[in-house]
Short mmCIF file of C-alpha atoms and ligand atoms in Angstrom, two decimals:
data_model
loop_
_atom_site.label_atom_id
_atom_site.label_comp_id
_atom_site.label_asym_id
_atom_site.label_seq_id
_atom_site.Cartn_x
_atom_site.Cartn_y
_atom_site.Cartn_z
CA UNK A 176 119.26 95.07 92.98
CA UNK A 177 116.96 93.32 91.06
CA UNK A 178 113.51 93.95 92.73
CA UNK A 179 111.01 90.41 93.24
CA UNK A 180 107.76 91.51 91.98
CA UNK A 181 104.28 88.93 92.24
CA UNK A 182 101.99 89.82 89.18
CA UNK A 183 98.70 88.81 89.92
CA UNK A 184 96.88 87.99 86.89
CA UNK A 185 92.99 88.10 87.75
CA UNK A 186 91.44 88.70 83.80
CA UNK A 187 90.34 91.22 81.71
CA UNK A 188 91.19 92.30 78.32
CA UNK A 189 94.91 92.76 78.64
CA UNK A 190 95.14 88.93 78.57
CA UNK A 191 93.57 88.07 75.84
CA UNK A 192 94.68 87.47 72.11
CA UNK A 193 93.09 86.72 68.53
CA UNK A 194 92.71 83.26 67.72
CA UNK A 195 93.75 83.66 64.37
CA UNK A 196 91.68 80.90 63.37
CA UNK A 197 88.35 81.64 64.97
CA UNK A 198 89.09 85.48 64.95
CA UNK A 199 88.02 85.89 68.44
CA UNK A 200 89.36 87.49 71.70
CA UNK A 201 90.19 84.23 73.94
CA UNK A 202 92.33 84.62 77.32
CA UNK A 203 95.86 83.36 76.66
CA UNK A 204 97.71 81.24 79.93
CA UNK A 205 99.43 83.73 81.36
CA UNK A 206 101.91 81.97 82.93
CA UNK A 207 103.34 82.46 79.25
CA UNK A 208 103.73 86.36 79.50
CA UNK A 209 107.28 86.61 79.72
CA UNK A 210 107.48 84.74 76.37
CA UNK A 211 104.83 87.29 75.14
CA UNK A 212 107.09 90.58 76.50
CA UNK A 213 110.69 89.90 76.20
CA UNK A 214 111.34 93.31 77.14
CA UNK A 215 110.18 92.28 80.61
CA UNK A 216 113.56 90.67 81.03
CA UNK A 217 115.35 94.57 80.61
CA UNK A 218 113.64 95.97 83.75
CA UNK A 219 115.72 95.74 87.04
CA UNK A 220 113.00 93.32 88.27
CA UNK A 221 112.45 89.23 88.79
CA UNK A 222 108.54 88.76 88.15
CA UNK A 223 106.71 85.80 89.45
CA UNK A 224 103.55 85.41 88.21
CA UNK A 225 100.42 83.71 89.92
CA UNK A 226 97.42 84.13 87.45
CA UNK A 227 93.73 83.10 88.90
CA UNK A 228 92.66 79.83 87.97
CA UNK A 229 89.75 81.34 85.78
CA UNK A 230 90.56 84.37 84.78
CA UNK A 231 87.57 87.04 84.92
CA UNK A 232 85.55 89.71 83.31
CA UNK A 233 86.12 92.59 86.15
CA UNK A 234 82.36 92.66 86.01
CA UNK A 235 81.86 89.38 87.54
CA UNK A 236 84.60 91.11 90.77
CA UNK A 237 83.38 91.88 93.80
CA UNK A 238 84.24 90.97 97.44
CA UNK A 239 84.96 86.99 97.90
CA UNK A 240 88.10 88.28 94.75
CA UNK A 241 89.13 91.05 96.70
CA UNK A 242 89.70 89.18 99.96
CA UNK A 243 91.69 86.14 97.43
CA UNK A 244 94.10 89.16 96.66
CA UNK A 245 94.55 91.07 100.14
CA UNK A 246 95.08 87.06 100.94
CA UNK A 247 97.78 86.50 98.63
CA UNK A 248 99.38 89.71 98.72
CA UNK A 249 99.58 89.37 102.95
CA UNK A 250 100.72 85.59 102.22
CA UNK A 251 103.54 86.75 99.78
CA UNK A 252 104.34 90.27 101.73
CA UNK A 253 107.13 89.27 102.74
CA UNK A 254 108.82 87.38 100.12
CA UNK A 255 108.28 90.37 97.27
CA UNK A 256 109.25 93.75 97.01
CA UNK A 257 106.22 95.11 95.47
CA UNK A 258 103.30 93.45 93.79
CA UNK A 259 101.35 93.79 90.54
CA UNK A 260 97.70 93.52 89.68
CA UNK A 261 96.46 92.76 86.35
CA UNK A 262 92.53 93.72 86.33
CA UNK A 263 89.72 94.16 83.57
CA UNK A 264 89.53 97.53 83.63
CA UNK A 265 85.39 97.92 84.35
CA UNK A 266 85.74 97.35 88.04
CA UNK A 267 89.02 98.27 88.76
CA UNK A 268 88.48 101.66 90.44
CA UNK A 269 86.43 99.66 93.58
CA UNK A 270 89.08 96.84 93.85
CA UNK A 271 91.89 99.08 94.07
CA UNK A 272 89.49 101.33 96.94
CA UNK A 273 88.44 98.05 98.36
CA UNK A 274 92.40 96.48 98.62
CA UNK A 275 93.32 100.33 100.12
CA UNK A 276 91.47 99.44 103.21
CA UNK A 277 92.07 95.43 103.38
CA UNK A 278 95.94 96.48 102.95
CA UNK A 279 96.88 98.10 106.56
CA UNK A 280 99.98 99.84 107.20
CA UNK A 281 101.48 99.30 103.62
CA UNK A 282 104.92 99.61 103.04
CA UNK A 283 105.07 98.53 99.20
CA UNK A 284 103.54 99.20 96.07
CA UNK A 285 100.32 97.70 94.69
CA UNK A 286 99.85 98.86 91.41
CA UNK A 287 96.98 98.08 88.94
CA UNK A 288 96.97 98.26 85.78
CA UNK A 289 95.13 96.37 82.60
CA UNK A 290 94.27 97.58 78.96
CA UNK A 291 91.45 98.50 76.55
CA UNK A 292 93.28 96.68 73.77
CA UNK A 293 94.21 92.98 74.40
CA UNK A 294 98.19 92.34 74.85
CA UNK A 295 97.86 90.97 71.49
CA UNK A 296 96.54 93.47 69.50
CA UNK A 297 99.29 95.72 66.69
CA UNK A 298 97.87 98.95 68.90
CA UNK A 299 97.54 97.02 72.21
CA UNK A 300 98.28 99.94 75.15
CA UNK A 301 98.90 96.62 77.80
CA UNK A 302 102.67 96.55 76.90
CA UNK A 303 103.12 99.99 78.05
CA UNK A 304 100.75 99.79 80.80
CA UNK A 305 102.35 96.64 82.15
CA UNK A 306 105.90 97.42 81.57
CA UNK A 307 105.51 100.76 83.01
CA UNK A 308 103.60 99.05 86.22
CA UNK A 309 106.51 97.33 86.89
CA UNK A 310 108.99 99.81 87.04
CA UNK A 311 107.00 101.81 89.66
CA UNK A 312 106.69 98.21 91.56
CA UNK A 313 109.71 97.91 91.61
CA UNK A 314 110.37 101.63 92.33
CA UNK A 315 112.74 101.60 95.60
CA UNK A 316 115.43 104.75 96.76
CA UNK A 317 117.31 103.86 100.02
CA UNK A 318 115.73 100.19 100.55
CA UNK A 319 112.56 102.04 101.28
CA UNK A 320 109.70 101.65 98.64
CA UNK A 321 108.65 104.96 96.65
CA UNK A 322 105.53 103.68 96.19
CA UNK A 323 103.51 102.79 99.89
CA UNK A 324 100.25 102.32 99.00
CA UNK A 325 97.55 100.75 96.11
CA UNK A 326 97.95 102.71 93.04
CA UNK A 327 96.31 102.70 89.12
CA UNK A 328 98.67 103.50 86.64
CA UNK A 329 97.19 103.89 83.37
CA UNK A 330 98.01 105.47 80.10
CA UNK A 331 101.08 107.69 81.24
CA UNK A 332 99.48 108.06 85.40
CA UNK A 333 100.03 106.74 88.34
CA UNK A 334 96.75 107.35 90.56
CA UNK A 335 95.73 106.87 94.21
CA UNK A 336 93.45 103.69 93.49
CA UNK A 337 90.72 104.31 96.29
CA UNK A 338 90.71 108.19 94.07
CA UNK A 339 89.55 107.48 90.69
CA UNK A 340 87.03 106.04 88.41
CA UNK A 341 86.68 104.75 85.16
CA UNK A 342 85.40 107.65 82.86
CA UNK A 343 85.79 106.49 79.27
CA UNK A 344 85.08 102.95 77.67
CA UNK A 345 86.59 104.16 74.91
CA UNK A 346 89.78 106.11 75.40
CA UNK A 347 92.75 105.02 76.00
CA UNK A 348 93.11 107.43 78.64
CA UNK A 349 90.46 105.88 81.03
CA UNK A 350 91.10 106.68 84.61
CA UNK A 351 90.43 109.93 86.09
CA UNK A 352 90.93 110.62 89.96
CA UNK A 353 89.47 114.66 89.84
CA UNK A 354 89.80 115.50 93.49
CA UNK A 355 93.33 113.84 94.10
CA UNK A 356 96.74 114.85 92.22
CA UNK A 357 98.02 112.26 89.94
CA UNK A 358 100.99 110.80 91.88
CA UNK A 359 103.42 110.11 89.05
CA UNK A 360 103.13 110.81 85.14
CA UNK A 361 105.45 108.63 82.60
CA UNK A 362 106.98 110.46 79.47
CA UNK A 363 110.41 110.98 78.20
CA UNK A 364 111.47 110.92 82.34
CA UNK A 365 109.54 109.02 84.35
CA UNK A 366 108.37 111.10 87.57
CA UNK A 367 107.03 110.52 91.08
CA UNK A 368 105.17 113.08 92.88
CA UNK A 369 106.44 112.74 96.18
CA UNK A 370 104.61 115.54 98.06
CA UNK A 371 101.62 113.28 97.34
CA UNK A 372 102.32 109.81 98.49
CA UNK A 373 100.56 108.01 101.36
CA UNK A 374 102.80 106.89 104.58
CA UNK A 375 101.85 104.76 107.24
CA UNK A 376 100.17 106.61 109.95
CA UNK A 377 101.58 104.40 112.10
CA UNK A 378 104.63 102.22 112.75
CA UNK A 379 102.90 99.02 113.48
CA UNK A 380 103.71 96.35 110.88
CA UNK A 381 101.30 95.24 107.71
CA UNK A 382 98.65 93.50 108.23
CA UNK A 383 95.95 92.84 106.95
CA UNK A 384 91.94 93.31 107.35
CA UNK A 385 89.58 91.78 105.13
CA UNK A 386 86.10 92.30 106.67
CA UNK A 387 83.63 93.03 103.64
CA UNK A 388 80.00 93.17 104.77
CA UNK A 389 77.44 93.37 101.59
CA UNK A 390 74.72 94.69 103.37
CA UNK A 391 74.88 98.63 101.58
CA UNK A 392 73.16 99.37 98.92
CA UNK A 393 74.08 102.71 96.72
CA UNK A 394 70.75 105.09 95.07
CA UNK A 395 71.17 107.58 92.85
CA UNK A 396 67.84 110.14 92.86
CA UNK A 397 66.71 112.03 89.78
CA UNK A 398 64.44 115.04 89.29
CA UNK A 399 60.52 113.72 89.24
CA UNK A 400 62.10 110.48 91.39
CA UNK A 401 59.05 110.22 94.00
CA UNK A 402 60.55 109.86 97.88
CA UNK A 403 58.12 106.97 98.37
CA UNK A 404 60.70 104.96 96.49
CA UNK A 405 63.06 105.19 99.59
CA UNK A 406 60.21 103.15 101.97
CA UNK A 407 60.35 100.63 98.94
CA UNK A 408 63.99 100.00 99.37
CA UNK A 409 65.61 96.86 101.18
CA UNK A 410 66.28 97.61 104.83
CA UNK A 411 70.23 97.41 104.72
CA UNK A 412 72.94 98.82 107.50
CA UNK A 413 74.05 101.68 104.98
CA UNK A 414 72.53 103.49 102.43
CA UNK A 415 74.82 105.65 100.17
CA UNK A 416 72.91 107.89 98.36
CA UNK A 417 74.10 109.89 95.48
CA UNK A 418 73.13 113.23 95.17
CA UNK A 419 73.01 116.70 93.86
CA UNK A 420 75.67 118.84 93.28
CA UNK A 421 77.40 119.81 96.92
CA UNK A 422 74.24 117.69 98.54
CA UNK A 423 71.06 118.49 97.42
CA UNK A 424 68.16 116.78 97.39
CA UNK A 425 64.09 117.54 96.45
CA UNK A 426 63.29 119.28 99.74
CA UNK A 427 59.54 117.97 100.78
CA UNK A 428 58.54 117.13 104.46
CA UNK A 429 57.78 113.70 102.91
CA UNK A 430 61.60 113.09 101.74
CA UNK A 431 62.43 114.47 105.38
CA UNK A 432 59.83 112.22 107.16
CA UNK A 433 61.27 109.06 105.16
CA UNK A 434 64.69 109.38 105.72
CA UNK A 435 64.34 110.15 109.08
CA UNK A 436 62.44 106.89 109.76
CA UNK A 437 64.95 105.05 108.06
CA UNK A 438 67.22 106.34 110.37
CA UNK A 439 64.83 105.60 113.31
CA UNK A 440 65.22 102.69 112.56
CA UNK A 441 68.98 102.09 112.40
CA UNK A 442 69.96 102.39 108.80
CA UNK A 443 73.35 104.43 107.93
CA UNK A 444 73.04 107.14 105.57
CA UNK A 445 76.10 108.07 103.93
CA UNK A 446 75.50 111.48 101.47
CA UNK A 447 78.00 111.53 97.67
CA UNK A 448 77.74 113.65 94.90
CA UNK A 449 76.90 113.17 91.15
CA UNK A 450 79.77 115.16 90.51
CA UNK A 451 82.35 113.12 89.70
CA UNK A 452 84.71 116.59 91.20
CA UNK A 453 84.22 118.79 94.12
CA UNK A 454 82.65 118.02 97.30
CA UNK A 455 79.43 117.70 99.33
CA UNK A 456 78.93 120.43 101.87
CA UNK A 457 76.27 119.34 103.89
CA UNK A 458 73.91 123.46 104.96
CA UNK A 459 75.79 124.87 101.91
CA UNK A 460 72.26 124.70 100.29
CA UNK A 461 68.69 124.94 102.60
CA UNK A 462 68.47 121.51 99.93
CA UNK A 463 71.09 119.49 102.08
CA UNK A 464 70.14 120.80 105.58
CA UNK A 465 68.01 117.70 105.54
CA UNK A 466 70.82 115.19 106.26
CA UNK A 467 72.57 117.79 108.77
CA UNK A 468 69.56 117.25 110.56
CA UNK A 469 68.61 113.36 109.80
CA UNK A 470 72.14 112.84 110.97
CA UNK A 471 73.80 111.37 107.54
CA UNK A 472 77.40 111.50 107.34
CA UNK A 473 78.82 113.39 104.38
CA UNK A 474 80.77 111.66 101.88
CA UNK A 475 82.95 114.76 100.95
CA UNK A 476 85.09 114.31 98.56
CA UNK A 477 85.05 110.77 97.92
CA UNK A 478 84.08 108.90 95.08
CA UNK A 479 81.10 106.65 94.37
CA UNK A 480 83.54 103.07 94.27
CA UNK A 481 85.88 104.52 97.61
CA UNK A 482 82.03 104.81 99.16
CA UNK A 483 80.44 101.69 99.13
CA UNK A 484 84.28 100.08 99.39
CA UNK A 485 84.93 101.83 102.98
CA UNK A 486 81.16 101.32 103.90
CA UNK A 487 81.56 97.77 102.93
CA UNK A 488 84.60 97.62 104.95
CA UNK A 489 83.53 99.27 108.55
CA UNK A 490 80.84 98.84 108.72
CA UNK A 491 80.22 95.90 111.92
CA UNK A 492 83.92 95.73 111.52
CA UNK A 493 85.12 94.71 114.95
CA UNK A 494 88.98 96.36 114.37
CA UNK A 495 86.82 99.65 114.00
CA UNK A 496 85.71 101.16 117.41
CA UNK A 497 83.49 104.28 117.56
CA UNK A 498 80.41 104.93 115.46
CA UNK A 499 80.41 104.19 111.56
CA UNK A 500 79.88 108.02 110.96
CA UNK A 501 82.78 108.35 112.97
CA UNK A 502 85.22 106.05 111.03
CA UNK A 503 83.27 107.19 107.85
CA UNK A 504 84.12 110.56 108.29
CA UNK A 505 88.03 109.50 109.20
CA UNK A 506 91.02 109.24 106.52
CA UNK A 507 91.47 105.88 106.55
CA UNK A 508 93.63 106.15 103.59
CA UNK A 509 94.08 109.05 101.52
CA UNK A 510 90.76 108.42 100.26
CA UNK A 511 89.01 111.52 101.49
CA UNK A 512 89.91 115.22 102.41
CA UNK A 513 88.82 115.57 105.95
CA UNK A 514 89.32 119.40 106.06
CA UNK A 515 86.47 119.96 104.06
CA UNK A 516 83.51 120.55 105.34
N1 LIG B 826 85.49 93.89 80.40
C1 LIG B 826 86.56 93.74 80.60
C2 LIG B 826 86.54 93.97 82.50
O1 LIG B 826 86.51 94.82 83.41
C3 LIG B 826 86.97 95.65 80.18
C4 LIG B 826 88.38 95.53 80.26
O2 LIG B 826 89.37 94.78 80.85
O3 LIG B 826 88.60 96.61 79.62
O4 LIG B 826 87.05 92.90 82.84
#
């Protein structure tokens, strides 16, 4: 049976080709993608293309575009077996993370991919990324989708979207998922690591919840930073602090007083690590106990991209009962390891 895939084209390098007169890279009309990659016809799926009106560099994408994509998937959920999103690589991990929170009880594949070189380039990585993504997006067994989550496929690896980060602006192998195993690997054979795949936690039907607040701030501390800077930050609902190692910060009374005041004024503080691998562990060192004392939330082993989009999604969201801290600490869709402390 031929599976039906909706390909949502948002922009990025993948959709560009060289204008041979000017030598510039320009976006091409993605409705004609099927002519560019005739190999698509050989796959066991029918592809419908839904292009963004204006293709975007992914650095221009954010909450509005995440909502548009989530709503497009919501509207077309029943009519398609899988979804493929072509996206610029720079912010793909943010979009994948945001979508993972917005698409509830997903039972169909949502795969994002892009490329480091345009599809028209002789050495392009776009074709392999696109064709194998289509394969994963249309993979079914016993009439059930094998992938039931938001994933990124890039350079032979299928990764959980909300565990990824772009770590190379140069290599074809541009994404990592440092705190979660690879979901699938493409070599001579296409593998899926079934034990690591996400399954919906409840029998509830698929739905979308596109709540996203922009009332958050992300701040990376650095050696020598004056704690007074914290007083100069704009007032926000959620302040995500990216601190050292397993959750440490300069240990002064001043720091404690200022952060305490922020908490008393209603700011939620989430703590994530500047290390991309491993986890925040409050209390491991004296220099992290300050966070326990002020009632900050540990981001544990979550990525910065997921911490940002998760905070945006849960803060002031009427669909979540309980406190911000309780909701942030929960594993919503595989983005955080809850057993770590
Ligand atoms: N700047 C581009 C983007 O993120 C880079 C890419 O697509 O690889 O849209």
